[in-house]
Amino acid sequence: MLVKTNAIVLSVIKYGESSLIARLLTENYGLRSYMLKGVRSPGKKKIRPGYFQPFTQLEVVASHKDKGSLETLREVRLAHHYQSLQTDIVKSSLVMFLAEVVQYGVQETDDDPDLYDFIIRAADWLDENEDMASFHIVFMLHLTRFLGFYPDFSNEGAPVFDLVEGELVENTLNPSASGDLLDILSSLMEAGFENMSSVRMNRGQRVRMLNMLVEYYQIHLHGFRKPKSLDILQSVFH
C-alpha cells in the first residue's frame, strides 16, 4: 500500500556497504522502520542520506506492507528547514538525546497525531530560541502526558513523589523525589517551553532531575533503555 505522510526522523543506522535503516515517527502511521537501499553509494540519488538527521521533518511517500518488517520509502522531501537545530552543537546534542527518548518510549503501533504535533512544536521552538538549559527536562516531563504516566499531583501537600505509583504520597519505600526536586517538578508541570526559565535550577539540580526522569521512564516503560547520548548531553551542559 502506498501512503503519503509527514514524518520526523528519530534514528538511522548503516546497513551493509551502501544502505541505511531509518526509524521515523510518522504523523499517520506511528513509529516505522524503513530500509533505504543504496543511498550511501556514489552517484546521483533520489533520496539523500543527509535528510536523515534527528528531528528532521520530512514529507514521505512510502510502501507499507504492515507485516512488522522493514518498509520502503519511495519519495522523500524536506518539510521544514531548520535555522540552527542541526548546526548548533548544544541543540543538536539535545535533539539526539530526545530522539532516543521518543524512539524508546513510543510503541511501534502507536498512531498519535497529538504526540506528533507536540514533538514538531517542540523542535520548532528549540530551533528558534536560545534559552535551552531546561528544554530536555521540560520535554521529557510533558512527553509523559502522551505516554500515559504524567505525574499525578492531586494529593496536594503530600511531601513525596512516588516514582512507581506516579503520584504524591506521605511516604514510600519506592524510588521517589522530595525536597527541592519535588518543588522543581511541581513548578515545571505548570511551565511550558516559553516560561521554563522562570523555574530556577542550578547544574546539579538539572542533573538530578534528568536522572530522576530517566529512572521514571524506565519504571513505567517496559524495555526503556538509558539513552546512549545521555553522557554526551551531560558533557555539553557541563
GROMACS .gro file of C-alpha atoms in nm:
model
  238
    1MET     CA    1   0.000   0.000   0.000
    2LEU     CA    2   0.137   0.340  -0.099
    3VAL     CA    3   0.090   0.609   0.165
    4LYS     CA    4   0.183   0.976   0.197
    5THR     CA    5   0.256   1.122   0.538
    6ASN     CA    6   0.466   1.369   0.732
    7ALA     CA    7   0.741   1.215   0.941
    8ILE     CA    8   1.014   1.310   1.183
    9VAL     CA    9   1.349   1.129   1.190
   10LEU     CA   10   1.445   0.955   1.515
   11SER     CA   11   1.749   0.748   1.420
   12VAL     CA   12   1.943   0.594   1.135
   13ILE     CA   13   2.194   0.309   1.123
   14LYS     CA   14   2.421   0.190   0.846
   15TYR     CA   15   2.326  -0.136   0.676
   16GLY     CA   16   2.577  -0.311   0.458
   17GLU     CA   17   2.807  -0.104   0.242
   18SER     CA   18   2.559   0.137   0.090
   19SER     CA   19   2.225   0.124   0.269
   20LEU     CA   20   2.061   0.271   0.578
   21ILE     CA   21   1.779   0.173   0.811
   22ALA     CA   22   1.584   0.475   0.936
   23ARG     CA   23   1.336   0.494   1.222
   24LEU     CA   24   1.071   0.758   1.161
   25LEU     CA   25   0.779   0.872   1.369
   26THR     CA   26   0.505   0.930   1.113
   27GLU     CA   27   0.207   1.156   1.166
   28ASN     CA   28  -0.047   0.900   1.047
   29TYR     CA   29   0.111   0.555   1.092
   30GLY     CA   30   0.308   0.571   1.415
   31LEU     CA   31   0.666   0.455   1.452
   32ARG     CA   32   0.803   0.283   1.141
   33SER     CA   33   1.137   0.143   1.025
   34TYR     CA   34   1.245   0.188   0.663
   35MET     CA   35   1.514   0.028   0.451
   36LEU     CA   36   1.696   0.280   0.229
   37LYS     CA   37   1.883   0.070  -0.023
   38GLY     CA   38   2.188   0.215  -0.191
   39VAL     CA   39   2.152   0.570  -0.057
   40ARG     CA   40   2.519   0.578   0.050
   41SER     CA   41   2.651   0.463  -0.287
   42PRO     CA   42   2.828   0.710  -0.520
   43GLY     CA   43   2.632   0.894  -0.788
   44LYS     CA   44   2.307   1.082  -0.806
   45LYS     CA   45   2.043   0.952  -0.566
   46LYS     CA   46   1.670   1.010  -0.546
   47ILE     CA   47   1.679   1.006  -0.165
   48ARG     CA   48   1.959   1.198   0.006
   49PRO     CA   49   2.116   1.040   0.316
   50GLY     CA   50   2.165   1.390   0.459
   51TYR     CA   51   1.790   1.413   0.517
   52PHE     CA   52   1.810   1.158   0.797
   53GLN     CA   53   1.931   1.363   1.093
   54PRO     CA   54   1.750   1.350   1.431
   55PHE     CA   55   1.425   1.551   1.430
   56THR     CA   56   1.443   1.636   1.059
   57GLN     CA   57   1.088   1.698   0.937
   58LEU     CA   58   1.004   1.514   0.616
   59GLU     CA   59   0.722   1.452   0.373
   60VAL     CA   60   0.741   1.094   0.251
   61VAL     CA   61   0.572   0.858   0.010
   62ALA     CA   62   0.618   0.505   0.140
   63SER     CA   63   0.523   0.149   0.063
   64HIS     CA   64   0.373  -0.014   0.373
   65LYS     CA   65   0.326  -0.389   0.392
   66ASP     CA   66   0.209  -0.371   0.757
   67LYS     CA   67   0.370  -0.707   0.836
   68GLY     CA   68   0.606  -0.590   1.107
   69SER     CA   69   0.901  -0.589   0.868
   70LEU     CA   70   1.104  -0.304   0.720
   71GLU     CA   71   0.902  -0.071   0.500
   72THR     CA   72   1.025   0.114   0.189
   73LEU     CA   73   1.047   0.484   0.113
   74ARG     CA   74   0.966   0.583  -0.245
   75GLU     CA   75   0.993   0.963  -0.220
   76VAL     CA   76   1.136   1.195   0.045
   77ARG     CA   77   1.149   1.573   0.070
   78LEU     CA   78   1.217   1.820   0.347
   79ALA     CA   79   0.900   1.952   0.506
   80HIS     CA   80   1.077   2.221   0.709
   81HIS     CA   81   1.418   2.389   0.701
   82TYR     CA   82   1.571   2.448   1.044
   83GLN     CA   83   1.779   2.757   1.113
   84SER     CA   84   2.008   2.624   1.386
   85LEU     CA   85   1.877   2.296   1.525
   86GLN     CA   86   2.127   2.074   1.346
   87THR     CA   87   2.426   2.311   1.332
   88ASP     CA   88   2.436   2.436   1.692
   89ILE     CA   89   2.627   2.175   1.896
   90VAL     CA   90   2.411   2.215   2.208
   91LYS     CA   91   2.083   2.195   2.015
   92SER     CA   92   2.199   1.901   1.807
   93SER     CA   93   2.302   1.718   2.126
   94LEU     CA   94   1.960   1.787   2.275
   95VAL     CA   95   1.771   1.652   1.975
   96MET     CA   96   1.996   1.345   1.952
   97PHE     CA   97   1.911   1.264   2.315
   98LEU     CA   98   1.539   1.341   2.285
   99ALA     CA   99   1.507   1.144   1.961
  100GLU     CA  100   1.636   0.842   2.155
  101VAL     CA  101   1.386   0.908   2.433
  102VAL     CA  102   1.099   0.921   2.184
  103GLN     CA  103   1.219   0.612   1.998
  104TYR     CA  104   1.245   0.405   2.316
  105GLY     CA  105   0.921   0.545   2.459
  106VAL     CA  106   0.678   0.518   2.168
  107GLN     CA  107   0.534   0.180   2.079
  108GLU     CA  108   0.569   0.057   1.721
  109THR     CA  109   0.195   0.061   1.652
  110ASP     CA  110   0.117   0.393   1.822
  111ASP     CA  111  -0.070   0.639   1.600
  112ASP     CA  112  -0.099   0.968   1.787
  113PRO     CA  113  -0.121   1.292   1.584
  114ASP     CA  114  -0.122   1.494   1.909
  115LEU     CA  115   0.209   1.338   2.012
  116TYR     CA  116   0.349   1.410   1.667
  117ASP     CA  117   0.232   1.772   1.689
  118PHE     CA  118   0.391   1.811   2.033
  119ILE     CA  119   0.731   1.696   1.901
  120ILE     CA  120   0.711   1.920   1.595
  121ARG     CA  121   0.618   2.224   1.804
  122ALA     CA  122   0.899   2.148   2.049
  123ALA     CA  123   1.158   2.112   1.771
  124ASP     CA  124   1.045   2.436   1.608
  125TRP     CA  125   1.064   2.619   1.943
  126LEU     CA  126   1.416   2.493   2.010
  127ASP     CA  127   1.525   2.592   1.660
  128GLU     CA  128   1.407   2.949   1.711
  129ASN     CA  129   1.517   3.012   2.072
  130GLU     CA  130   1.841   3.019   2.270
  131ASP     CA  131   1.717   2.966   2.628
  132MET     CA  132   1.752   2.588   2.628
  133ALA     CA  133   1.917   2.483   2.956
  134SER     CA  134   1.600   2.310   3.082
  135PHE     CA  135   1.448   2.223   2.746
  136HIS     CA  136   1.515   1.848   2.759
  137ILE     CA  137   1.376   1.821   3.111
  138VAL     CA  138   1.053   2.004   3.022
  139PHE     CA  139   1.024   1.796   2.703
  140MET     CA  140   1.058   1.466   2.889
  141LEU     CA  141   0.814   1.572   3.159
  142HIS     CA  142   0.540   1.678   2.919
  143LEU     CA  143   0.603   1.382   2.688
  144THR     CA  144   0.472   1.160   2.968
  145ARG     CA  145   0.124   1.303   2.900
  146PHE     CA  146   0.124   1.118   2.569
  147LEU     CA  147   0.292   0.804   2.702
  148GLY     CA  148   0.041   0.756   2.982
  149PHE     CA  149   0.226   0.828   3.307
  150TYR     CA  150   0.209   1.204   3.361
  151PRO     CA  151   0.267   1.275   3.733
  152ASP     CA  152  -0.048   1.291   3.945
  153PHE     CA  153  -0.021   1.583   4.189
  154SER     CA  154  -0.384   1.576   4.301
  155ASN     CA  155  -0.282   1.480   4.657
  156GLU     CA  156  -0.162   1.836   4.711
  157GLY     CA  157   0.057   1.886   5.015
  158ALA     CA  158   0.195   1.531   5.031
  159PRO     CA  159   0.575   1.561   5.066
  160VAL     CA  160   0.696   1.277   4.841
  161PHE     CA  161   0.655   1.188   4.473
  162ASP     CA  162   0.647   0.810   4.437
  163LEU     CA  163   0.806   0.720   4.102
  164VAL     CA  164   0.643   0.378   4.087
  165GLU     CA  165   0.290   0.497   4.165
  166GLY     CA  166   0.337   0.823   3.976
  167GLU     CA  167   0.169   1.028   4.248
  168LEU     CA  168   0.222   1.230   4.563
  169VAL     CA  169   0.226   1.027   4.884
  170GLU     CA  170   0.301   1.079   5.252
  171ASN     CA  171   0.588   0.827   5.249
  172THR     CA  172   0.712   0.537   5.042
  173LEU     CA  173   0.984   0.272   5.015
  174ASN     CA  174   0.978   0.305   4.633
  175PRO     CA  175   1.217   0.528   4.436
  176SER     CA  176   1.097   0.882   4.496
  177ALA     CA  177   1.158   1.256   4.474
  178SER     CA  178   1.122   1.504   4.757
  179GLY     CA  179   1.257   1.835   4.882
  180ASP     CA  180   1.397   2.064   4.616
  181LEU     CA  181   1.337   1.813   4.334
  182LEU     CA  182   0.970   1.790   4.425
  183ASP     CA  183   0.940   2.170   4.428
  184ILE     CA  184   1.109   2.195   4.086
  185LEU     CA  185   0.895   1.915   3.942
  186SER     CA  186   0.579   2.087   4.064
  187SER     CA  187   0.686   2.418   3.907
  188LEU     CA  188   0.784   2.258   3.576
  189MET     CA  189   0.443   2.093   3.547
  190GLU     CA  190   0.296   2.443   3.530
  191ALA     CA  191   0.557   2.566   3.281
  192GLY     CA  192   0.593   2.534   2.906
  193PHE     CA  193   0.895   2.600   2.689
  194GLU     CA  194   0.809   2.970   2.677
  195ASN     CA  195   0.835   3.027   3.053
  196MET     CA  196   1.056   2.739   3.174
  197SER     CA  197   1.338   2.985   3.254
  198SER     CA  198   1.126   3.114   3.544
  199VAL     CA  199   1.192   2.781   3.720
  200ARG     CA  200   1.537   2.823   3.871
  201MET     CA  201   1.772   2.524   3.869
  202ASN     CA  202   2.146   2.500   3.913
  203ARG     CA  203   2.350   2.246   3.720
  204GLY     CA  204   2.343   1.989   3.999
  205GLN     CA  205   1.965   2.009   4.023
  206ARG     CA  206   1.931   1.968   3.646
  207VAL     CA  207   2.147   1.657   3.653
  208ARG     CA  208   1.944   1.508   3.938
  209MET     CA  209   1.614   1.599   3.773
  210LEU     CA  210   1.720   1.445   3.442
  211ASN     CA  211   1.842   1.125   3.609
  212MET     CA  212   1.515   1.105   3.802
  213LEU     CA  213   1.313   1.139   3.482
  214VAL     CA  214   1.519   0.870   3.309
  215GLU     CA  215   1.452   0.639   3.606
  216TYR     CA  216   1.081   0.733   3.593
  217TYR     CA  217   1.069   0.631   3.226
  218GLN     CA  218   1.249   0.304   3.299
  219ILE     CA  219   0.995   0.220   3.569
  220HIS     CA  220   0.690   0.289   3.352
  221LEU     CA  221   0.805   0.179   3.006
  222HIS     CA  222   0.896  -0.185   2.958
  223GLY     CA  223   1.227  -0.208   2.776
  224PHE     CA  224   1.311   0.163   2.801
  225ARG     CA  225   1.689   0.192   2.790
  226LYS     CA  226   1.910   0.465   2.922
  227PRO     CA  227   1.980   0.674   2.609
  228LYS     CA  228   2.333   0.629   2.477
  229SER     CA  229   2.358   1.003   2.415
  230LEU     CA  230   2.290   1.092   2.781
  231ASP     CA  231   2.660   1.113   2.865
  232ILE     CA  232   2.721   1.336   2.561
  233LEU     CA  233   2.438   1.564   2.669
  234GLN     CA  234   2.572   1.586   3.023
  235SER     CA  235   2.920   1.680   2.897
  236VAL     CA  236   2.778   1.952   2.671
  237PHE     CA  237   2.596   2.109   2.967
  238HIS     CA  238   2.897   2.070   3.200
   0.00000   0.00000   0.00000
